[in-house]
Amino acid sequence: MENTSKLYQDLDCVLITREQIAARIKELGKTITRDFADKSLMCICILKGSVVFFADLLREIDLPAEIDFISLSSYGAGTESSGTITERSGLSRDVTGKHLLIVEDIVDSGRTLSHLKAKLMNTDCASVSVCTLLDKPSRRKTDLVPDYCGFTIEDAFVVGYGLDYDEKYRNLPDVGILSPRIYSEV
Ligand code: IMP
Ligand code: MG
């Protein structure tokens, strides 16, 4: 059924299934629950890409965590990061004394998170950690190492489970490799 849908026809393949994602998020949730027990945790969702991961991860963290959202952009309509990070909207809550957990969809060059981490570490928060669903370490241009990572992947442009190409495919329930014909057509 899946392969007849338009979304799946645009993929080269499914890389990580929704079942694999759900199982890994349970593990991440357990680890984060253990690591932040007795600490005031604030989970920060980086919009828009991490919204699906964030919603699922939150419900596997068994702590009274606060949540907040930041909207950042480093990509235009391409498959390469522009390298210029634009903050579209920032935190709405006070971070003083809180342990911040940045929840991201994917770390690629690392520029987005290095920028954000440095900025948050300059506040009165207690600590800053990073949890990413996906990591592409072969593409790294900074020294950023995520504290929590769902899956390490090869250098491929992936979509689904929140990740987009030109704002599309975020609603695909699995993570798949986008067929290069989709972005070479434009
Ligand atoms: P970085 O600053 O190069 O690490 O870029 C991180 C951001 O680029 C992520 O939050 C994503 O929004 C986007 N990104 C990086 N790789 C991919 C990909 O393979 N598919 C979709 N978006 C990606
Ligand atoms: Mg993102």
mmCIF file of N, CA and C in Angstrom, residues 54-143:
data_model
loop_
_atom_site.group_PDB
_atom_site.id
_atom_site.type_symbol
_atom_site.label_atom_id
_atom_site.label_comp_id
_atom_site.label_asym_id
_atom_site.label_seq_id
_atom_site.Cartn_x
_atom_site.Cartn_y
_atom_site.Cartn_z
ATOM 1 N N PHE A 54 10.075 15.389 18.286
ATOM 2 C CA PHE A 54 9.871 16.024 19.591
ATOM 3 C C PHE A 54 8.610 15.484 20.268
ATOM 4 N N ALA A 55 7.526 15.456 19.516
ATOM 5 C CA ALA A 55 6.245 15.013 20.079
ATOM 6 C C ALA A 55 6.332 13.564 20.559
ATOM 7 N N ASP A 56 7.021 12.727 19.811
ATOM 8 C CA ASP A 56 7.143 11.319 20.212
ATOM 9 C C ASP A 56 8.139 11.149 21.362
ATOM 10 N N LEU A 57 9.266 11.859 21.292
ATOM 11 C CA LEU A 57 10.281 11.727 22.340
ATOM 12 C C LEU A 57 9.756 12.199 23.695
ATOM 13 N N LEU A 58 9.075 13.340 23.683
ATOM 14 C CA LEU A 58 8.548 13.906 24.932
ATOM 15 C C LEU A 58 7.751 12.896 25.735
ATOM 16 N N ARG A 59 6.943 12.120 25.002
ATOM 17 C CA ARG A 59 6.056 11.177 25.687
ATOM 18 C C ARG A 59 6.783 9.940 26.178
ATOM 19 N N GLU A 60 8.076 9.822 25.873
ATOM 20 C CA GLU A 60 8.899 8.733 26.425
ATOM 21 C C GLU A 60 9.804 9.233 27.546
ATOM 22 N N ILE A 61 9.698 10.528 27.867
ATOM 23 C CA ILE A 61 10.494 11.083 28.975
ATOM 24 C C ILE A 61 9.578 11.169 30.197
ATOM 25 N N ASP A 62 9.919 10.412 31.208
ATOM 26 C CA ASP A 62 9.042 10.288 32.372
ATOM 27 C C ASP A 62 9.480 11.264 33.469
ATOM 28 N N LEU A 63 9.448 12.548 33.127
ATOM 29 C CA LEU A 63 9.847 13.611 34.059
ATOM 30 C C LEU A 63 8.933 14.814 33.816
ATOM 31 N N PRO A 64 8.770 15.687 34.814
ATOM 32 C CA PRO A 64 7.933 16.874 34.596
ATOM 33 C C PRO A 64 8.688 17.951 33.810
ATOM 34 N N ALA A 65 8.930 17.680 32.546
ATOM 35 C CA ALA A 65 9.726 18.586 31.715
ATOM 36 C C ALA A 65 8.883 19.740 31.184
ATOM 37 N N GLU A 66 9.561 20.897 31.056
ATOM 38 C CA GLU A 66 8.925 22.025 30.353
ATOM 39 C C GLU A 66 9.283 21.899 28.876
ATOM 40 N N ILE A 67 8.513 22.556 28.033
ATOM 41 C CA ILE A 67 8.873 22.567 26.611
ATOM 42 C C ILE A 67 8.873 23.998 26.074
ATOM 43 N N ASP A 68 9.684 24.187 25.039
ATOM 44 C CA ASP A 68 9.658 25.474 24.336
ATOM 45 C C ASP A 68 10.111 25.233 22.899
ATOM 46 N N PHE A 69 9.975 26.270 22.094
ATOM 47 C CA PHE A 69 10.218 26.140 20.655
ATOM 48 C C PHE A 69 11.112 27.262 20.153
ATOM 49 N N ILE A 70 12.009 26.904 19.225
ATOM 50 C CA ILE A 70 12.808 27.913 18.534
ATOM 51 C C ILE A 70 12.672 27.619 17.042
ATOM 52 N N SER A 71 12.520 28.654 16.254
ATOM 53 C CA SER A 71 12.446 28.450 14.810
ATOM 54 C C SER A 71 13.731 28.960 14.171
ATOM 55 N N LEU A 72 14.477 28.029 13.578
ATOM 56 C CA LEU A 72 15.743 28.369 12.929
ATOM 57 C C LEU A 72 15.690 27.922 11.480
ATOM 58 N N SER A 73 16.470 28.584 10.660
ATOM 59 C CA SER A 73 16.510 28.161 9.270
ATOM 60 C C SER A 73 17.930 28.275 8.743
ATOM 61 N N SER A 74 18.417 27.200 8.111
ATOM 62 C CA SER A 74 19.735 27.287 7.484
ATOM 63 C C SER A 74 19.672 26.841 6.030
ATOM 64 N N TYR A 75 18.538 26.288 5.630
ATOM 65 C CA TYR A 75 18.387 25.804 4.252
ATOM 66 C C TYR A 75 17.431 26.719 3.503
ATOM 67 N N GLY A 76 17.633 26.878 2.243
ATOM 68 C CA GLY A 76 16.612 27.479 1.380
ATOM 69 C C GLY A 76 15.847 26.324 0.769
ATOM 70 N N ALA A 77 15.697 26.333 -0.548
ATOM 71 C CA ALA A 77 14.967 25.241 -1.198
ATOM 72 C C ALA A 77 15.915 24.169 -1.722
ATOM 73 N N GLY A 78 17.151 24.142 -1.250
ATOM 74 C CA GLY A 78 18.107 23.179 -1.783
ATOM 75 C C GLY A 78 18.355 22.002 -0.863
ATOM 76 N N THR A 79 19.376 21.219 -1.173
ATOM 77 C CA THR A 79 19.727 20.091 -0.316
ATOM 78 C C THR A 79 21.054 20.355 0.394
ATOM 79 N N GLU A 80 21.599 21.550 0.252
ATOM 80 C CA GLU A 80 22.832 21.925 0.946
ATOM 81 C C GLU A 80 22.521 23.071 1.894
ATOM 82 N N SER A 81 23.040 22.992 3.109
ATOM 83 C CA SER A 81 22.852 24.068 4.073
ATOM 84 C C SER A 81 23.487 25.359 3.539
ATOM 85 N N SER A 82 22.793 26.477 3.738
ATOM 86 C CA SER A 82 23.335 27.751 3.250
ATOM 87 C C SER A 82 24.491 28.230 4.127
ATOM 88 N N GLY A 83 24.560 27.726 5.355
ATOM 89 C CA GLY A 83 25.628 28.143 6.275
ATOM 90 C C GLY A 83 25.252 29.391 7.052
ATOM 91 N N THR A 84 24.201 30.078 6.644
ATOM 92 C CA THR A 84 23.748 31.275 7.364
ATOM 93 C C THR A 84 22.522 30.890 8.166
ATOM 94 N N ILE A 85 22.601 31.074 9.492
ATOM 95 C CA ILE A 85 21.487 30.643 10.339
ATOM 96 C C ILE A 85 20.610 31.840 10.693
ATOM 97 N N THR A 86 19.337 31.708 10.386
ATOM 98 C CA THR A 86 18.395 32.779 10.677
ATOM 99 C C THR A 86 17.479 32.306 11.796
ATOM 100 N N GLU A 87 17.339 33.148 12.847
ATOM 101 C CA GLU A 87 16.398 32.797 13.926
ATOM 102 C C GLU A 87 15.074 33.483 13.626
ATOM 103 N N ARG A 88 14.055 32.671 13.355
ATOM 104 C CA ARG A 88 12.757 33.260 13.013
ATOM 105 C C ARG A 88 11.959 33.597 14.261
ATOM 106 N N SER A 89 12.090 32.750 15.298
ATOM 107 C CA SER A 89 11.494 33.109 16.591
ATOM 108 C C SER A 89 12.248 32.390 17.692
ATOM 109 N N GLY A 90 12.280 33.003 18.872
ATOM 110 C CA GLY A 90 13.115 32.485 19.955
ATOM 111 C C GLY A 90 12.313 31.919 21.114
ATOM 112 N N LEU A 91 13.015 31.627 22.203
ATOM 113 C CA LEU A 91 12.387 31.026 23.378
ATOM 114 C C LEU A 91 11.387 31.977 24.022
ATOM 115 N N SER A 92 10.336 31.413 24.592
ATOM 116 C CA SER A 92 9.342 32.257 25.264
ATOM 117 C C SER A 92 9.445 32.134 26.785
ATOM 118 N N ARG A 93 10.286 31.189 27.271
ATOM 119 C CA ARG A 93 10.336 30.938 28.711
ATOM 120 C C ARG A 93 11.717 31.264 29.273
ATOM 121 N N ASP A 94 11.743 31.533 30.576
ATOM 122 C CA ASP A 94 12.994 31.842 31.256
ATOM 123 C C ASP A 94 13.792 30.546 31.441
ATOM 124 N N VAL A 95 15.072 30.584 31.107
ATOM 125 C CA VAL A 95 15.882 29.364 31.179
ATOM 126 C C VAL A 95 16.770 29.307 32.426
ATOM 127 N N THR A 96 16.671 30.303 33.294
ATOM 128 C CA THR A 96 17.555 30.385 34.468
ATOM 129 C C THR A 96 17.512 29.097 35.300
ATOM 130 N N GLY A 97 18.679 28.503 35.509
ATOM 131 C CA GLY A 97 18.810 27.322 36.355
ATOM 132 C C GLY A 97 18.301 26.027 35.726
ATOM 133 N N LYS A 98 17.874 26.102 34.477
ATOM 134 C CA LYS A 98 17.280 24.899 33.861
ATOM 135 C C LYS A 98 18.291 24.125 33.018
ATOM 136 N N HIS A 99 18.063 22.832 32.950
ATOM 137 C CA HIS A 99 18.875 21.967 32.093
ATOM 138 C C HIS A 99 18.183 21.889 30.743
ATOM 139 N N LEU A 100 18.837 22.451 29.730
ATOM 140 C CA LEU A 100 18.202 22.555 28.417
ATOM 141 C C LEU A 100 18.587 21.360 27.544
ATOM 142 N N LEU A 101 17.583 20.762 26.937
ATOM 143 C CA LEU A 101 17.826 19.665 25.990
ATOM 144 C C LEU A 101 17.305 20.115 24.634
ATOM 145 N N ILE A 102 18.238 20.406 23.732
ATOM 146 C CA ILE A 102 17.860 20.820 22.373
ATOM 147 C C ILE A 102 17.502 19.559 21.591
ATOM 148 N N VAL A 103 16.312 19.536 21.014
ATOM 149 C CA VAL A 103 15.869 18.364 20.249
ATOM 150 C C VAL A 103 15.852 18.737 18.769
ATOM 151 N N GLU A 104 16.690 18.038 17.990
ATOM 152 C CA GLU A 104 16.888 18.384 16.581
ATOM 153 C C GLU A 104 16.568 17.173 15.706
ATOM 154 N N ASP A 105 16.211 17.426 14.461
ATOM 155 C CA ASP A 105 15.920 16.327 13.543
ATOM 156 C C ASP A 105 17.199 15.664 13.023
ATOM 157 N N ILE A 106 18.148 16.510 12.588
ATOM 158 C CA ILE A 106 19.358 15.945 11.986
ATOM 159 C C ILE A 106 20.525 16.913 12.170
ATOM 160 N N VAL A 107 21.700 16.368 12.459
ATOM 161 C CA VAL A 107 22.911 17.185 12.500
ATOM 162 C C VAL A 107 23.707 16.844 11.244
ATOM 163 N N ASP A 108 23.962 17.875 10.462
ATOM 164 C CA ASP A 108 24.638 17.711 9.176
ATOM 165 C C ASP A 108 26.006 18.393 9.290
ATOM 166 N N SER A 109 26.142 19.639 8.852
ATOM 167 C CA SER A 109 27.423 20.332 9.035
ATOM 168 C C SER A 109 27.680 20.597 10.523
ATOM 169 N N GLY A 110 26.603 20.715 11.304
ATOM 170 C CA GLY A 110 26.728 21.032 12.728
ATOM 171 C C GLY A 110 26.655 22.534 12.994
ATOM 172 N N ARG A 111 26.551 23.326 11.915
ATOM 173 C CA ARG A 111 26.581 24.784 12.097
ATOM 174 C C ARG A 111 25.370 25.279 12.878
ATOM 175 N N THR A 112 24.197 24.746 12.568
ATOM 176 C CA THR A 112 22.970 25.211 13.230
ATOM 177 C C THR A 112 23.088 25.007 14.742
ATOM 178 N N LEU A 113 23.479 23.798 15.139
ATOM 179 C CA LEU A 113 23.506 23.510 16.573
ATOM 180 C C LEU A 113 24.692 24.142 17.281
ATOM 181 N N SER A 114 25.815 24.264 16.606
ATOM 182 C CA SER A 114 26.955 24.931 17.245
ATOM 183 C C SER A 114 26.576 26.367 17.570
ATOM 184 N N HIS A 115 25.886 26.995 16.626
ATOM 185 C CA HIS A 115 25.440 28.379 16.794
ATOM 186 C C HIS A 115 24.462 28.480 17.970
ATOM 187 N N LEU A 116 23.472 27.608 17.976
ATOM 188 C CA LEU A 116 22.435 27.661 19.021
ATOM 189 C C LEU A 116 23.003 27.290 20.391
ATOM 190 N N LYS A 117 23.853 26.264 20.402
ATOM 191 C CA LYS A 117 24.415 25.813 21.677
ATOM 192 C C LYS A 117 25.241 26.940 22.314
ATOM 193 N N ALA A 118 26.065 27.601 21.503
ATOM 194 C CA ALA A 118 26.895 28.694 22.018
ATOM 195 C C ALA A 118 26.002 29.800 22.580
ATOM 196 N N LYS A 119 24.926 30.072 21.877
ATOM 197 C CA LYS A 119 24.018 31.133 22.311
ATOM 198 C C LYS A 119 23.342 30.768 23.653
ATOM 199 N N LEU A 120 22.897 29.533 23.775
ATOM 200 C CA LEU A 120 22.207 29.116 25.005
ATOM 201 C C LEU A 120 23.175 28.992 26.175
ATOM 202 N N MET A 121 24.412 28.600 25.874
ATOM 203 C CA MET A 121 25.396 28.462 26.954
ATOM 204 C C MET A 121 25.777 29.825 27.536
ATOM 205 N N ASN A 122 25.442 30.857 26.813
ATOM 206 C CA ASN A 122 25.694 32.224 27.256
ATOM 207 C C ASN A 122 24.590 32.763 28.160
ATOM 208 N N THR A 123 23.608 31.930 28.474
ATOM 209 C CA THR A 123 22.508 32.340 29.363
ATOM 210 C C THR A 123 22.785 31.809 30.778
ATOM 211 N N ASP A 124 21.821 31.995 31.683
ATOM 212 C CA ASP A 124 21.984 31.509 33.061
ATOM 213 C C ASP A 124 21.438 30.094 33.255
ATOM 214 N N CYS A 125 21.322 29.341 32.155
ATOM 215 C CA CYS A 125 20.813 27.966 32.283
ATOM 216 C C CYS A 125 21.854 27.107 33.012
ATOM 217 N N ALA A 126 21.424 25.918 33.482
ATOM 218 C CA ALA A 126 22.340 25.042 34.214
ATOM 219 C C ALA A 126 23.207 24.211 33.271
ATOM 220 N N SER A 127 22.648 23.798 32.142
ATOM 221 C CA SER A 127 23.424 23.014 31.167
ATOM 222 C C SER A 127 22.693 23.007 29.829
ATOM 223 N N VAL A 128 23.448 22.655 28.782
ATOM 224 C CA VAL A 128 22.856 22.539 27.433
ATOM 225 C C VAL A 128 23.286 21.201 26.845
ATOM 226 N N SER A 129 22.314 20.368 26.476
ATOM 227 C CA SER A 129 22.608 19.089 25.819
ATOM 228 C C SER A 129 21.845 19.039 24.503
ATOM 229 N N VAL A 130 22.289 18.120 23.651
ATOM 230 C CA VAL A 130 21.676 17.995 22.326
ATOM 231 C C VAL A 130 21.213 16.563 22.102
ATOM 232 N N CYS A 131 19.969 16.429 21.644
ATOM 233 C CA CYS A 131 19.436 15.118 21.246
ATOM 234 C C CYS A 131 18.990 15.229 19.799
ATOM 235 N N THR A 132 19.575 14.428 18.931
ATOM 236 C CA THR A 132 19.177 14.452 17.523
ATOM 237 C C THR A 132 18.661 13.084 17.096
ATOM 238 N N LEU A 133 17.660 13.096 16.222
ATOM 239 C CA LEU A 133 17.173 11.814 15.697
ATOM 240 C C LEU A 133 18.226 11.197 14.789
ATOM 241 N N LEU A 134 18.788 12.030 13.896
ATOM 242 C CA LEU A 134 19.746 11.524 12.908
ATOM 243 C C LEU A 134 21.038 12.314 12.974
ATOM 244 N N ASP A 135 22.130 11.639 12.654
ATOM 245 C CA ASP A 135 23.431 12.294 12.625
ATOM 246 C C ASP A 135 24.168 11.865 11.358
ATOM 247 N N LYS A 136 24.715 12.863 10.642
ATOM 248 C CA LYS A 136 25.534 12.588 9.448
ATOM 249 C C LYS A 136 26.952 13.072 9.747
ATOM 250 N N PRO A 137 27.717 12.341 10.569
ATOM 251 C CA PRO A 137 29.029 12.842 11.009
ATOM 252 C C PRO A 137 30.010 13.085 9.865
ATOM 253 N N SER A 138 29.847 12.389 8.750
ATOM 254 C CA SER A 138 30.798 12.562 7.633
ATOM 255 C C SER A 138 30.716 13.957 7.029
ATOM 256 N N ARG A 139 29.660 14.688 7.317
ATOM 257 C CA ARG A 139 29.477 16.028 6.738
ATOM 258 C C ARG A 139 29.845 17.156 7.704
ATOM 259 N N ARG A 140 30.352 16.796 8.883
ATOM 260 C CA ARG A 140 30.537 17.795 9.937
ATOM 261 C C ARG A 140 31.583 18.859 9.586
ATOM 262 N N LYS A 141 31.236 20.107 9.870
ATOM 263 C CA LYS A 141 32.170 21.228 9.653
ATOM 264 C C LYS A 141 32.500 21.920 10.979
ATOM 265 N N THR A 142 31.916 21.451 12.082
ATOM 266 C CA THR A 142 32.201 22.023 13.403
ATOM 267 C C THR A 142 32.536 20.845 14.340
ATOM 268 N N ASP A 143 32.861 21.163 15.600
ATOM 269 C CA ASP A 143 33.218 20.064 16.518
ATOM 270 C C ASP A 143 32.013 19.557 17.311
#
